[in-house]
């Protein structure tokens, strides 16, 4: 892997040098006033990005920790939990809820599809669940679930709604308060374009109340919202050492997101996604999901017959300097995943399509060379 390689996997994404440089600054004492200012500014910026007045909890750890912290604060052993899963990360949510001792039902959705509103409604009517959890964009499929509708269904039944936005926050609209998402979590390394290492979890007032009123302590000591609340109001206090230099990066990354403007950022992501998909289709590739349910952050394309996953990705990296991802679970070696989020720009999309064309061609796939780039350019220059 060369330092010049273009990382087009669905996280971590390319990090702006400004963000990287911010991490090289001297490590401040975590209880100092100077660090407290950075911490508080980051919380304020995160609130704008999440669109919430709830509390924001940034913790050293990855998205998986975010899922654990989100669920462990509101789930007690024996609680009934409904998980909507249409992919690898939906399944992970269910596994975490099971680990916490919850009675978990899974509403399984075929990979590449979204849940039917009627099915969700029926499940919520048939059992009194305490929590419903779902993934906004499952990174194994590139499907964007109808988060707003799911939140409304949960709210109507007085069920707490937890949303995994690891692969959407900062790249697609998520309105935590507006849609009624009680607990929402993301990771630093995807559409926020910060290196991996911080997860951020938001809790609205209802979720905070549920944490406050629980009968048993949360399974996670480190991730207990109650222990962190004093630090969130006064970061000079101590509970556990924040990842100081990672917080510099998150601070800078959030600044860059807000400088671009959320709406402009979403528009850019939508444009890159649609150009990329147009490019893949123009060279005859089949995509996992329909445009109507496709996310703006990543795309999953099936390999044409005869193209081998390992060779294709090796060629992408070694011949073209572009890293794309293989598939997970049942789609392993049948499809590949390309992330187009964070700082992604037109050149990245065109370069990636060019490399895909070259690598497919090397493997004997026949198509009109240049058709993908041309189709993408037509979208990008509209
Ligand atoms: N949820 C989603 C949607 C993800 O894409 C990922 C990681 O790719 C995770 C959860 C887990 O995050 P991490 O790998 O940072 O622990």
Short mmCIF file of C-alpha atoms in Angstrom, two decimals, residues 1-9 12-16 20 313-324 348 351-352 355:
data_model
loop_
_atom_site.label_atom_id
_atom_site.label_comp_id
_atom_site.label_asym_id
_atom_site.label_seq_id
_atom_site.Cartn_x
_atom_site.Cartn_y
_atom_site.Cartn_z
CA UNK A 1 0.00 0.00 0.00
CA UNK A 2 1.44 3.34 -1.03
CA UNK A 3 0.77 6.60 0.79
CA UNK A 4 -0.64 7.86 -2.52
CA UNK A 5 -3.30 5.14 -2.70
CA UNK A 6 -6.86 6.36 -2.96
CA UNK A 7 -8.96 4.67 -0.31
CA UNK A 8 -12.42 4.02 -1.75
CA UNK A 9 -13.59 1.46 0.79
CA UNK A 12 -12.12 4.44 6.78
CA UNK A 13 -12.28 7.13 4.13
CA UNK A 14 -9.67 9.60 2.89
CA UNK A 15 -8.71 12.05 5.59
CA UNK A 16 -7.89 15.65 4.76
CA UNK A 20 -4.22 14.68 10.05
CA UNK A 313 -9.06 -5.96 -6.05
CA UNK A 314 -5.36 -6.75 -6.35
CA UNK A 315 -5.28 -5.17 -9.78
CA UNK A 316 -7.23 -2.15 -8.52
CA UNK A 317 -4.65 -1.58 -5.82
CA UNK A 318 -1.41 -2.63 -7.43
CA UNK A 319 -1.99 -1.38 -10.98
CA UNK A 320 -4.13 1.67 -10.23
CA UNK A 321 -3.49 2.58 -6.58
CA UNK A 322 -7.16 2.43 -5.65
CA UNK A 323 -8.47 0.37 -2.74
CA UNK A 324 -12.00 -1.00 -2.91
CA UNK A 348 -12.01 10.26 -7.09
CA UNK A 351 -10.37 7.65 -11.22
CA UNK A 352 -12.14 4.78 -9.51
CA UNK A 355 -9.50 1.70 -12.55
#
